[in-house]
Amino acid sequence: MRIRQFPQWAGFLGSMALILASAHAQEQSTAQLTPETNVETSNADKIHLQELERANASVKAAAPLAQADPLRPAFHITAEANWINDPNGPIYHDGEYHLFFQHNPYGDAWGNMSWGHVVSEDLVHWKHLPIALTPTPGSYDKDGIFSGCCVINDGVPTIIYTGVEDGVQRQCIATSRDGMRTWTKHPANPVIDAPPVENTTGFRDPYVWEQDGVWYMALGTGIRDQGGAAFLYRSEDLVSWEYLHLLDSGFGNMWECPNFFPIEDKHVLVVAPYNILRYAVGSYKNDRFERESPWRLLCLSDNRGFYASHTQLDAQGRRIVWGWITGPGSTGHPWNGMIALPRVVTLSKDNRLSVAPLPELAQLRGGHVAFSDILIEKDSPYVLEGVSGDAIEIDLTFDIGASQSVGLDVLCSPDGEEKTRIVFDNYALTLAAGDQKGPFQLAPGETKMRLQVYVDRSVVEVFANGRENIICRTYPARTDSKQVRLFSSGDRSKVPQVDVWQLGSIWKP
Ligand code: FRU
């Protein structure tokens, strides 16, 4: 299912557009100097700066209305206003975490793709920075700065992104010399001009890593009659790239946003095939990836709940995964989309990834209420008395016993009419949150279900038994929908301990 429209017709334009566009780009690049020798800002840079000013002013103008929305999350990353999609280029550098995101500065629908930018010292509290990159009219990226990554090349922060011109997608770079505050597009752009094979369905979303002093890139694509795929490239300097071969290929028509990273002695490939995100674990030797697991789900939600992931290492060497959650706020409040809470992934047995919330999110905790030894009677909801909130964390463990299903209603009205239901069905072997549902079963010998639930106004994230996760958007219409109720069906069930915290905002002034 496509969830929004954007030029997917690049391939259909055929080689004519590619030839014209690349001739145009070469003309531009030879007319400019490299950033190192460039004493004055080039004309293209000046135009980019003016466009950034215009884009930032548009976001600032929309911010008061966007931020006045009671459904706007408190502890999820959103743009100051307007549209956001994929997380881009997350990186820890010089004591700061930087996260960029696909952003439309001019409205709350997809378009005018630019890179929004937030910064943090602890992965928990964030600050908005001015937009990092926006299309330069008349150039190779005039129609969009699509997704990509950020690396440090000889000490120089460098963004690698997909520039779009008349539907043609090409890979470009931009560098920063001021601590990642401002970015200059490289005069050699585009650095990868055209796909290495014919009949591609897309050519975008570079994911770059360093290995033995050489840069490698996985690039999202699809090949007609062959399916979704990722190209593998190599470079010494991020400017000239050599195509090696397919990193992998398979199902779907197109793999967006490939992520490829080592974990313990394995490698993981994550792909966004327009629908639910998938990953496979395997071995990577001599530039070849051999899958050793089936394709599995990184999150049980479909592409509305968690999509276009991106990963990074944090200061402690943990593998953090980011993803995009779609959906608007209340009518008349111009914001749409957010970034999912940071997840720590680890490799567990059977070549599976376990996904858990970043433990440091506990820094957001405020008021706390605890309950112990709760007995939930069959089909009789148990109200957590005194708990009321729309920005809360709930950590509870069910002793499932003979129950068919256990769960909780959050954002629940006092009469129980309006609610967002989280339910584990031990017969159907599913975990659901609101309108999202996926497969989940207890491991052999497991009798308990621990749910860590993050309720944030119009989004609910659930982590189950420290390994699985599901996300839904939800739109409570009533201002008193703030209760939490536990339930059990088929039999009674016990809950030895429940902790509930009010959670504060992630935004630093
Ligand atoms: C994924 C995606 C990417 C593309 C970007 C455009 O959601 O379609 O493939 O680079 O969004 O905004």
Short mmCIF file of C-alpha atoms and ligand atoms in Angstrom, two decimals:
data_model
loop_
_atom_site.label_atom_id
_atom_site.label_comp_id
_atom_site.label_asym_id
_atom_site.label_seq_id
_atom_site.Cartn_x
_atom_site.Cartn_y
_atom_site.Cartn_z
CA MET A 1 0.00 0.00 0.00
CA ARG A 2 1.39 3.44 -0.81
CA ILE A 3 0.70 5.93 1.85
CA ARG A 4 1.50 9.05 -0.04
CA GLN A 5 2.29 10.13 -3.55
CA PHE A 6 5.65 11.21 -4.87
CA PRO A 7 7.34 10.82 -8.20
CA GLN A 8 7.74 7.08 -8.55
CA TRP A 9 7.91 7.52 -12.26
CA ALA A 10 11.66 8.21 -12.43
CA GLY A 11 12.28 4.97 -14.24
CA PHE A 12 9.56 5.63 -16.75
CA LEU A 13 11.13 8.87 -17.86
CA GLY A 14 13.79 6.72 -19.40
CA SER A 15 17.29 7.53 -20.40
CA MET A 16 16.33 10.80 -22.10
CA ALA A 17 15.74 12.60 -18.83
CA LEU A 18 18.85 11.06 -17.31
CA ILE A 19 21.06 12.26 -20.15
CA LEU A 20 19.65 15.78 -20.10
CA ALA A 21 19.79 16.03 -16.33
CA SER A 22 23.32 14.75 -16.02
CA ALA A 23 24.63 17.06 -18.76
CA HIS A 24 23.05 19.94 -16.86
CA ALA A 25 24.57 18.83 -13.57
CA GLN A 26 28.05 18.47 -15.05
CA GLU A 27 27.84 21.94 -16.50
CA GLN A 28 27.01 23.25 -13.04
CA SER A 29 29.69 21.35 -11.20
CA THR A 30 32.63 22.29 -13.42
CA ALA A 31 31.66 25.96 -12.99
CA GLN A 32 32.31 25.78 -9.25
CA LEU A 33 35.25 25.33 -6.93
CA THR A 34 35.62 22.70 -4.26
CA PRO A 35 34.59 23.78 -0.73
CA GLU A 36 38.27 23.75 0.38
CA THR A 37 39.38 26.25 -2.28
CA ASN A 38 36.19 28.23 -2.35
CA VAL A 39 36.78 31.55 -0.62
CA GLU A 40 33.46 33.07 -1.53
CA THR A 41 30.09 31.44 -1.28
CA SER A 42 29.13 30.19 -4.72
CA ASN A 43 25.98 31.34 -6.40
CA ALA A 44 24.38 27.94 -5.87
CA ASP A 45 25.25 28.15 -2.15
CA LYS A 46 23.66 31.60 -1.93
CA ILE A 47 20.48 30.31 -3.51
CA HIS A 48 20.48 27.38 -1.08
CA LEU A 49 20.91 29.77 1.87
CA GLN A 50 18.00 31.91 0.67
CA GLU A 51 15.84 28.82 0.24
CA LEU A 52 16.77 27.66 3.76
CA GLU A 53 15.70 31.04 5.15
CA ARG A 54 12.40 30.82 3.33
CA ALA A 55 11.84 27.22 4.53
CA ASN A 56 12.72 28.02 8.17
CA ALA A 57 10.42 31.07 8.13
CA SER A 58 7.57 28.92 6.85
CA VAL A 59 8.04 26.41 9.68
CA LYS A 60 8.28 29.13 12.34
CA ALA A 61 5.06 30.71 11.05
CA ALA A 62 3.16 27.42 11.32
CA ALA A 63 4.67 26.40 14.69
CA PRO A 64 2.25 28.12 17.14
CA LEU A 65 -0.79 26.44 15.62
CA ALA A 66 0.96 23.06 15.29
CA GLN A 67 2.16 23.16 18.87
CA ALA A 68 -1.24 24.15 20.28
CA ASP A 69 -2.67 20.76 19.29
CA PRO A 70 -3.63 18.67 22.34
CA LEU A 71 -2.91 15.56 20.23
CA ARG A 72 0.67 16.58 19.52
CA PRO A 73 3.10 14.22 21.29
CA ALA A 74 5.19 15.42 24.23
CA PHE A 75 8.07 12.96 24.07
CA HIS A 76 8.24 11.93 20.42
CA ILE A 77 10.30 13.88 17.92
CA THR A 78 8.15 15.97 15.61
CA ALA A 79 9.07 18.91 13.40
CA GLU A 80 8.34 22.34 14.89
CA ALA A 81 5.46 22.28 12.41
CA ASN A 82 4.41 20.59 9.17
CA TRP A 83 5.20 17.25 7.60
CA ILE A 84 7.90 14.78 8.61
CA ASN A 85 8.76 11.33 7.26
CA ASP A 86 11.88 9.15 7.35
CA PRO A 87 14.56 9.60 10.00
CA ASN A 88 17.80 10.46 8.16
CA GLY A 89 21.50 10.46 9.01
CA PRO A 90 21.42 9.74 12.77
CA ILE A 91 24.93 10.10 14.16
CA TYR A 92 26.85 10.67 17.38
CA HIS A 93 29.62 13.20 16.85
CA ASP A 94 31.63 15.46 19.14
CA GLY A 95 29.46 14.70 22.15
CA GLU A 96 26.17 15.34 20.34
CA TYR A 97 23.51 13.19 18.76
CA HIS A 98 22.22 14.56 15.47
CA LEU A 99 19.08 13.30 13.82
CA PHE A 100 17.71 14.58 10.54
CA PHE A 101 14.36 13.79 8.98
CA GLN A 102 12.46 14.12 5.73
CA HIS A 103 10.52 17.34 6.15
CA ASN A 104 8.13 19.50 4.15
CA PRO A 105 8.63 23.02 5.52
CA TYR A 106 5.65 24.32 3.56
CA GLY A 107 2.77 22.12 4.63
CA ASP A 108 1.47 19.10 6.47
CA ALA A 109 1.43 16.80 3.42
CA TRP A 110 4.41 15.17 1.68
CA GLY A 111 6.34 17.54 -0.64
CA ASN A 112 9.33 19.94 -0.95
CA MET A 113 11.52 17.30 0.68
CA SER A 114 14.14 18.92 2.90
CA TRP A 115 16.19 17.68 5.85
CA GLY A 116 14.90 18.85 9.24
CA HIS A 117 17.41 18.63 12.09
CA VAL A 118 17.34 17.98 15.83
CA VAL A 119 20.22 17.65 18.29
CA SER A 120 20.61 16.02 21.70
CA GLU A 121 23.27 15.32 24.29
CA ASP A 122 21.64 12.21 25.70
CA LEU A 123 19.31 10.69 23.03
CA VAL A 124 16.40 11.69 25.30
CA HIS A 125 16.16 15.50 25.34
CA TRP A 126 16.23 17.28 22.00
CA LYS A 127 16.41 20.72 20.47
CA HIS A 128 15.28 21.80 17.02
CA LEU A 129 17.96 23.25 14.78
CA PRO A 130 17.38 25.12 11.50
CA ILE A 131 16.69 23.00 8.43
CA ALA A 132 19.94 21.46 7.17
CA LEU A 133 19.24 20.96 3.46
CA THR A 134 16.50 22.08 1.11
CA PRO A 135 16.15 21.86 -2.69
CA THR A 136 18.13 24.38 -4.74
CA PRO A 137 15.91 25.64 -7.59
CA GLY A 138 17.29 24.82 -11.03
CA SER A 139 19.70 22.19 -9.68
CA TYR A 140 20.10 18.41 -9.53
CA ASP A 141 18.06 18.38 -6.28
CA LYS A 142 15.44 20.95 -7.20
CA ASP A 143 12.59 18.48 -6.61
CA GLY A 144 13.73 16.98 -3.34
CA ILE A 145 16.45 16.12 -0.87
CA PHE A 146 15.44 12.52 -0.28
CA SER A 147 16.60 10.16 2.44
CA GLY A 148 20.20 9.33 3.26
CA CYS A 149 22.83 9.14 5.94
CA CYS A 150 25.63 11.05 7.61
CA VAL A 151 29.23 9.94 8.20
CA ILE A 152 32.45 11.58 9.40
CA ASN A 153 35.01 11.57 6.59
CA ASP A 154 38.50 12.56 7.79
CA GLY A 155 36.85 14.61 10.51
CA VAL A 156 34.38 16.27 8.11
CA PRO A 157 30.69 15.55 8.72
CA THR A 158 29.27 14.51 5.35
CA ILE A 159 25.66 13.88 4.41
CA ILE A 160 24.97 11.49 1.55
CA TYR A 161 21.46 11.95 0.18
CA THR A 162 19.36 11.36 -2.92
CA GLY A 163 18.79 14.47 -5.02
CA VAL A 164 15.71 14.46 -7.22
CA GLU A 165 15.34 16.43 -10.44
CA ASP A 166 12.36 15.91 -12.73
CA GLY A 167 11.79 12.51 -11.17
CA VAL A 168 15.39 11.39 -11.70
CA GLN A 169 17.09 10.18 -8.52
CA ARG A 170 20.84 10.60 -8.07
CA GLN A 171 23.20 10.45 -5.10
CA CYS A 172 24.69 13.65 -3.73
CA ILE A 173 26.81 14.81 -0.81
CA ALA A 174 27.00 17.87 1.44
CA THR A 175 29.55 18.76 4.11
CA SER A 176 29.64 20.85 7.26
CA ARG A 177 32.56 22.83 8.67
CA ASP A 178 30.80 24.35 11.65
CA GLY A 179 29.87 21.48 13.95
CA MET A 180 27.01 20.26 11.74
CA ARG A 181 25.05 23.52 11.98
CA THR A 182 25.19 24.47 8.28
CA TRP A 183 25.76 22.33 5.21
CA THR A 184 27.29 23.01 1.80
CA LYS A 185 26.32 20.92 -1.19
CA HIS A 186 29.38 19.49 -2.91
CA PRO A 187 30.35 20.89 -6.32
CA ALA A 188 30.87 17.38 -7.69
CA ASN A 189 27.18 16.55 -7.18
CA PRO A 190 25.60 14.30 -8.18
CA VAL A 191 28.30 11.84 -7.17
CA ILE A 192 26.37 8.83 -8.49
CA ASP A 193 24.59 9.80 -11.63
CA ALA A 194 22.64 6.79 -12.81
CA PRO A 195 21.82 3.23 -11.80
CA PRO A 196 24.36 0.57 -12.79
CA VAL A 197 21.67 -1.55 -14.47
CA GLU A 198 18.59 -0.83 -16.56
CA ASN A 199 14.93 -1.15 -15.65
CA THR A 200 15.15 0.04 -12.06
CA THR A 201 12.04 1.08 -10.15
CA GLY A 202 13.92 3.52 -7.91
CA PHE A 203 17.47 4.56 -7.06
CA ARG A 204 17.66 6.15 -3.64
CA ASP A 205 18.34 6.24 0.11
CA PRO A 206 22.12 5.76 0.46
CA TYR A 207 23.28 4.03 3.66
CA VAL A 208 27.05 4.38 4.04
CA TRP A 209 29.50 2.72 6.42
CA GLU A 210 33.24 2.51 6.76
CA GLN A 211 35.09 -0.78 6.67
CA ASP A 212 38.87 -1.18 6.72
CA GLY A 213 39.37 2.42 5.62
CA VAL A 214 36.99 2.17 2.66
CA TRP A 215 33.47 3.58 2.36
CA TYR A 216 30.66 1.25 1.35
CA MET A 217 27.11 2.16 0.37
CA ALA A 218 23.90 0.14 0.26
CA LEU A 219 21.43 1.85 -2.05
CA GLY A 220 17.73 1.11 -2.37
CA THR A 221 16.35 0.01 -5.70
CA GLY A 222 14.13 -2.45 -7.47
CA ILE A 223 14.73 -4.20 -10.77
CA ARG A 224 11.82 -5.03 -13.00
CA ASP A 225 11.21 -8.80 -13.15
CA GLN A 226 13.67 -9.30 -10.30
CA GLY A 227 12.10 -7.43 -7.36
CA GLY A 228 13.30 -5.15 -4.59
CA ALA A 229 17.06 -4.91 -4.26
CA ALA A 230 19.99 -3.07 -2.73
CA PHE A 231 23.03 -2.06 -4.76
CA LEU A 232 26.47 -2.22 -3.13
CA TYR A 233 29.03 0.50 -3.96
CA ARG A 234 32.53 1.32 -2.71
CA SER A 235 34.47 4.59 -2.49
CA GLU A 236 37.74 5.97 -1.15
CA ASP A 237 36.51 9.53 -0.75
CA LEU A 238 32.68 9.60 -0.92
CA VAL A 239 32.98 11.42 -4.27
CA SER A 240 33.86 8.70 -6.76
CA TRP A 241 31.94 5.50 -6.33
CA GLU A 242 32.52 2.09 -7.84
CA TYR A 243 29.55 -0.23 -8.25
CA LEU A 244 30.31 -3.73 -6.94
CA HIS A 245 27.18 -5.89 -7.20
CA LEU A 246 23.78 -6.45 -5.64
CA LEU A 247 24.00 -6.66 -1.87
CA ASP A 248 20.74 -8.59 -1.95
CA SER A 249 17.45 -8.74 -3.83
CA GLY A 250 14.11 -10.47 -3.51
CA PHE A 251 10.52 -9.70 -2.70
CA GLY A 252 8.48 -6.59 -3.53
CA ASN A 253 9.01 -4.04 -6.29
CA MET A 254 11.38 -1.71 -4.53
CA TRP A 255 13.42 -1.65 -1.35
CA GLU A 256 13.47 1.81 0.17
CA CYS A 257 15.89 2.83 2.90
CA PRO A 258 18.12 -0.25 3.19
CA ASN A 259 20.01 -0.35 6.52
CA PHE A 260 23.00 -2.68 6.73
CA PHE A 261 24.91 -3.08 9.99
CA PRO A 262 27.06 -5.52 11.94
CA ILE A 263 25.78 -7.01 15.17
CA GLU A 264 27.97 -9.40 17.13
CA ASP A 265 29.47 -11.67 14.46
CA LYS A 266 26.53 -11.24 12.07
CA HIS A 267 25.18 -8.58 9.73
CA VAL A 268 21.61 -7.37 9.43
CA LEU A 269 19.87 -6.02 6.35
CA VAL A 270 16.66 -4.05 6.96
CA VAL A 271 14.52 -2.97 4.01
CA ALA A 272 11.39 -0.86 3.61
CA PRO A 273 9.47 -2.55 0.80
CA TYR A 274 6.59 0.01 0.77
CA ASN A 275 4.75 -2.16 3.29
CA ILE A 276 5.84 -3.62 6.64
CA LEU A 277 9.59 -3.33 7.38
CA ARG A 278 11.61 -6.52 7.17
CA TYR A 279 15.05 -7.63 8.26
CA ALA A 280 17.26 -10.63 7.66
CA VAL A 281 20.34 -11.73 9.59
CA GLY A 282 23.31 -13.25 7.81
CA SER A 283 27.05 -13.28 7.23
CA TYR A 284 29.01 -10.67 5.35
CA LYS A 285 32.35 -11.73 3.89
CA ASN A 286 34.32 -10.48 0.89
CA ASP A 287 31.62 -7.89 0.19
CA ARG A 288 28.96 -10.62 -0.09
CA PHE A 289 25.93 -10.91 2.19
CA GLU A 290 24.53 -14.41 2.75
CA ARG A 291 21.16 -14.45 4.46
CA GLU A 292 20.95 -17.03 7.26
CA SER A 293 17.46 -16.21 8.52
CA PRO A 294 14.08 -15.76 6.91
CA TRP A 295 12.85 -12.17 6.45
CA ARG A 296 11.32 -11.11 9.76
CA LEU A 297 9.44 -8.08 11.09
CA LEU A 298 11.39 -5.35 12.89
CA CYS A 299 8.11 -4.01 14.29
CA LEU A 300 4.69 -5.67 14.16
CA SER A 301 3.04 -2.49 12.84
CA ASP A 302 2.57 -1.92 9.15
CA ASN A 303 4.14 1.02 7.35
CA ARG A 304 1.80 3.50 9.07
CA GLY A 305 3.22 2.50 12.44
CA PHE A 306 6.94 2.14 11.78
CA TYR A 307 8.67 2.69 8.45
CA ALA A 308 11.86 3.78 6.68
CA SER A 309 14.11 2.93 9.62
CA HIS A 310 17.62 4.20 10.10
CA THR A 311 20.24 2.99 12.55
CA GLN A 312 23.27 4.32 14.38
CA LEU A 313 25.73 3.41 17.10
CA ASP A 314 25.42 5.43 20.30
CA ALA A 315 28.27 6.58 22.52
CA GLN A 316 28.26 3.20 24.30
CA GLY A 317 28.31 1.20 21.08
CA ARG A 318 24.67 0.14 21.28
CA ARG A 319 22.77 -0.24 17.99
CA ILE A 320 19.92 2.26 17.99
CA VAL A 321 17.08 2.06 15.47
CA TRP A 322 14.87 4.98 14.47
CA GLY A 323 11.68 4.85 12.41
CA TRP A 324 8.88 7.03 11.08
CA ILE A 325 5.30 6.97 12.45
CA THR A 326 2.77 8.50 10.06
CA GLY A 327 -0.38 10.46 10.62
CA PRO A 328 -1.72 13.95 11.25
CA GLY A 329 -2.79 15.76 14.39
CA SER A 330 -6.12 17.46 14.98
CA THR A 331 -7.72 19.23 12.04
CA GLY A 332 -6.42 22.77 11.68
CA HIS A 333 -3.11 22.04 13.42
CA PRO A 334 -0.39 21.77 10.79
CA TRP A 335 1.83 18.89 11.78
CA ASN A 336 2.00 15.32 10.46
CA GLY A 337 4.24 12.40 11.39
CA MET A 338 6.81 11.79 14.09
CA ILE A 339 9.87 9.70 14.85
CA ALA A 340 9.39 6.57 16.95
CA LEU A 341 11.13 6.32 20.34
CA PRO A 342 14.76 5.22 20.12
CA ARG A 343 15.02 1.43 20.22
CA VAL A 344 18.02 -0.65 21.23
CA VAL A 345 18.39 -3.78 19.13
CA THR A 346 20.36 -6.83 20.15
CA LEU A 347 20.85 -10.19 18.50
CA SER A 348 19.23 -13.06 20.31
CA LYS A 349 19.07 -16.75 19.59
CA ASP A 350 17.78 -18.07 16.27
CA ASN A 351 19.22 -15.02 14.50
CA ARG A 352 16.40 -12.81 15.75
CA LEU A 353 16.60 -9.18 16.76
CA SER A 354 15.22 -8.15 20.14
CA VAL A 355 13.87 -4.63 20.21
CA ALA A 356 13.63 -2.71 23.51
CA PRO A 357 13.08 0.93 24.41
CA LEU A 358 16.19 2.98 25.22
CA PRO A 359 16.57 2.56 29.03
CA GLU A 360 17.53 6.24 29.44
CA LEU A 361 13.96 7.23 28.49
CA ALA A 362 13.45 6.77 32.26
CA GLN A 363 14.89 10.30 32.59
CA LEU A 364 11.52 11.59 31.39
CA ARG A 365 9.72 10.05 34.36
CA GLY A 366 7.83 12.29 36.77
CA GLY A 367 4.90 11.44 39.10
CA HIS A 368 4.79 7.72 39.91
CA VAL A 369 1.98 5.42 41.07
CA ALA A 370 2.51 1.72 41.79
CA PHE A 371 0.13 -1.19 42.32
CA SER A 372 0.92 -4.71 43.40
CA ASP A 373 -0.76 -8.11 43.53
CA ILE A 374 -3.71 -7.24 41.33
CA LEU A 375 -6.19 -9.97 40.55
CA ILE A 376 -8.13 -9.26 37.39
CA GLU A 377 -11.41 -11.15 37.35
CA LYS A 378 -12.43 -12.73 34.07
CA ASP A 379 -14.11 -10.19 31.76
CA SER A 380 -14.24 -7.53 34.48
CA PRO A 381 -11.96 -4.56 33.80
CA TYR A 382 -9.70 -3.42 36.63
CA VAL A 383 -9.37 0.38 36.77
CA LEU A 384 -6.02 1.70 37.94
CA GLU A 385 -7.49 4.15 40.47
CA GLY A 386 -5.78 7.51 40.62
CA VAL A 387 -4.06 7.07 37.27
CA SER A 388 -4.91 9.69 34.70
CA GLY A 389 -2.74 10.74 31.82
CA ASP A 390 -2.15 11.11 28.12
CA ALA A 391 1.67 11.25 28.35
CA ILE A 392 2.53 8.27 30.53
CA GLU A 393 4.62 5.13 30.74
CA ILE A 394 3.09 1.92 32.10
CA ASP A 395 5.25 -1.07 32.96
CA LEU A 396 3.36 -4.19 33.98
CA THR A 397 3.68 -7.94 33.92
CA PHE A 398 0.79 -10.37 33.56
CA ASP A 399 0.87 -13.91 34.91
CA ILE A 400 -1.15 -15.24 32.05
CA GLY A 401 -2.33 -18.49 33.61
CA ALA A 402 -5.24 -19.94 31.65
CA SER A 403 -6.44 -16.62 30.22
CA GLN A 404 -7.14 -16.44 26.54
CA SER A 405 -6.12 -12.84 26.34
CA VAL A 406 -4.76 -10.14 28.62
CA GLY A 407 -4.21 -6.47 28.08
CA LEU A 408 -5.03 -2.93 28.97
CA ASP A 409 -7.07 -0.02 27.70
CA VAL A 410 -5.27 3.31 27.70
CA LEU A 411 -6.64 6.76 26.88
CA CYS A 412 -9.86 5.31 28.26
CA SER A 413 -12.91 7.44 29.11
CA PRO A 414 -14.49 6.95 32.58
CA ASP A 415 -17.48 5.19 31.00
CA GLY A 416 -15.17 2.93 29.01
CA GLU A 417 -16.72 4.01 25.70
CA GLU A 418 -13.58 5.50 24.21
CA LYS A 419 -10.30 3.66 24.57
CA THR A 420 -7.18 2.38 22.82
CA ARG A 421 -6.82 -1.33 23.42
CA ILE A 422 -3.54 -3.23 23.79
CA VAL A 423 -4.12 -6.96 23.85
CA PHE A 424 -2.10 -10.15 23.74
CA ASP A 425 -4.23 -13.08 22.56
CA ASN A 426 -2.60 -16.29 23.72
CA TYR A 427 -4.90 -18.42 21.54
CA ALA A 428 -4.70 -16.42 18.32
CA LEU A 429 -1.01 -15.66 19.11
CA THR A 430 -1.30 -12.01 18.26
CA LEU A 431 -0.36 -8.73 19.85
CA ALA A 432 -2.50 -5.74 18.97
CA ALA A 433 -2.45 -2.03 19.75
CA GLY A 434 -5.37 0.04 18.48
CA ASP A 435 -5.76 -0.69 14.77
CA GLN A 436 -2.43 -2.51 14.47
CA LYS A 437 -1.94 -6.25 14.99
CA GLY A 438 0.86 -8.74 14.44
CA PRO A 439 2.04 -12.23 15.38
CA PHE A 440 3.37 -12.78 18.91
CA GLN A 441 3.83 -15.89 20.97
CA LEU A 442 5.37 -16.68 24.28
CA ALA A 443 8.70 -18.49 24.13
CA PRO A 444 8.78 -22.09 25.40
CA GLY A 445 8.53 -22.00 29.20
CA GLU A 446 7.47 -18.35 29.28
CA THR A 447 4.32 -17.75 31.38
CA LYS A 448 4.45 -14.01 31.81
CA MET A 449 3.86 -11.09 29.54
CA ARG A 450 5.70 -7.87 30.35
CA LEU A 451 4.34 -4.85 28.55
CA GLN A 452 6.15 -1.53 28.53
CA VAL A 453 3.64 0.95 27.19
CA TYR A 454 4.33 4.54 26.16
CA VAL A 455 1.20 6.61 25.71
CA ASP A 456 1.87 9.98 24.10
CA ARG A 457 -1.34 11.88 23.29
CA SER A 458 -2.08 10.39 19.85
CA VAL A 459 0.49 7.60 19.65
CA VAL A 460 0.96 4.40 21.66
CA GLU A 461 4.13 2.31 21.59
CA VAL A 462 4.23 -1.14 23.17
CA PHE A 463 7.24 -3.35 23.88
CA ALA A 464 6.48 -6.96 24.76
CA ASN A 465 8.74 -9.21 26.82
CA GLY A 466 11.74 -7.06 25.90
CA ARG A 467 11.86 -8.27 22.33
CA GLU A 468 8.81 -7.37 20.24
CA ASN A 469 7.15 -4.04 19.55
CA ILE A 470 4.05 -2.52 18.02
CA ILE A 471 2.93 1.09 17.48
CA CYS A 472 -0.41 2.69 16.70
CA ARG A 473 -1.74 6.19 16.20
CA THR A 474 -4.96 6.97 18.04
CA TYR A 475 -7.29 9.96 18.10
CA PRO A 476 -9.19 10.34 21.38
CA ALA A 477 -12.02 12.80 20.89
CA ARG A 478 -12.82 13.23 24.59
CA THR A 479 -10.66 15.23 26.96
CA ASP A 480 -11.44 12.83 29.81
CA SER A 481 -10.05 9.77 27.98
CA LYS A 482 -7.12 9.37 30.36
CA GLN A 483 -7.82 6.26 32.43
CA VAL A 484 -5.96 2.95 32.35
CA ARG A 485 -7.86 -0.36 32.80
CA LEU A 486 -6.50 -3.88 32.82
CA PHE A 487 -8.50 -6.84 31.58
CA SER A 488 -8.33 -10.57 31.18
CA SER A 489 -10.62 -12.79 29.17
CA GLY A 490 -11.21 -16.55 29.29
CA ASP A 491 -9.99 -16.72 32.91
CA ARG A 492 -8.78 -14.48 35.72
CA SER A 493 -5.18 -13.37 35.65
CA LYS A 494 -2.70 -11.91 38.09
CA VAL A 495 -0.57 -8.81 37.80
CA PRO A 496 2.12 -8.84 40.49
CA GLN A 497 3.29 -5.27 39.81
CA VAL A 498 2.26 -2.21 37.80
CA ASP A 499 4.22 1.04 37.65
CA VAL A 500 2.86 4.16 36.01
CA TRP A 501 4.82 7.35 35.48
CA GLN A 502 3.83 10.69 34.05
CA LEU A 503 6.38 11.48 31.35
CA GLY A 504 7.76 14.94 30.62
CA SER A 505 8.62 16.66 27.37
CA ILE A 506 11.76 15.85 25.38
CA TRP A 507 12.12 19.43 24.18
CA LYS A 508 14.86 21.56 25.63
CA PRO A 509 14.44 25.30 25.31
C1 FRU B 1 10.59 6.32 2.29
C2 FRU B 1 10.85 7.28 1.14
C3 FRU B 1 12.27 7.16 0.64
C4 FRU B 1 12.50 8.50 0.03
C5 FRU B 1 11.75 9.41 0.95
C6 FRU B 1 11.13 10.59 0.27
O1 FRU B 1 9.50 6.72 3.04
O2 FRU B 1 9.93 7.06 0.11
O3 FRU B 1 12.48 6.11 -0.27
O4 FRU B 1 13.85 8.83 -0.03
O5 FRU B 1 10.74 8.63 1.55
O6 FRU B 1 10.56 11.46 1.19
#
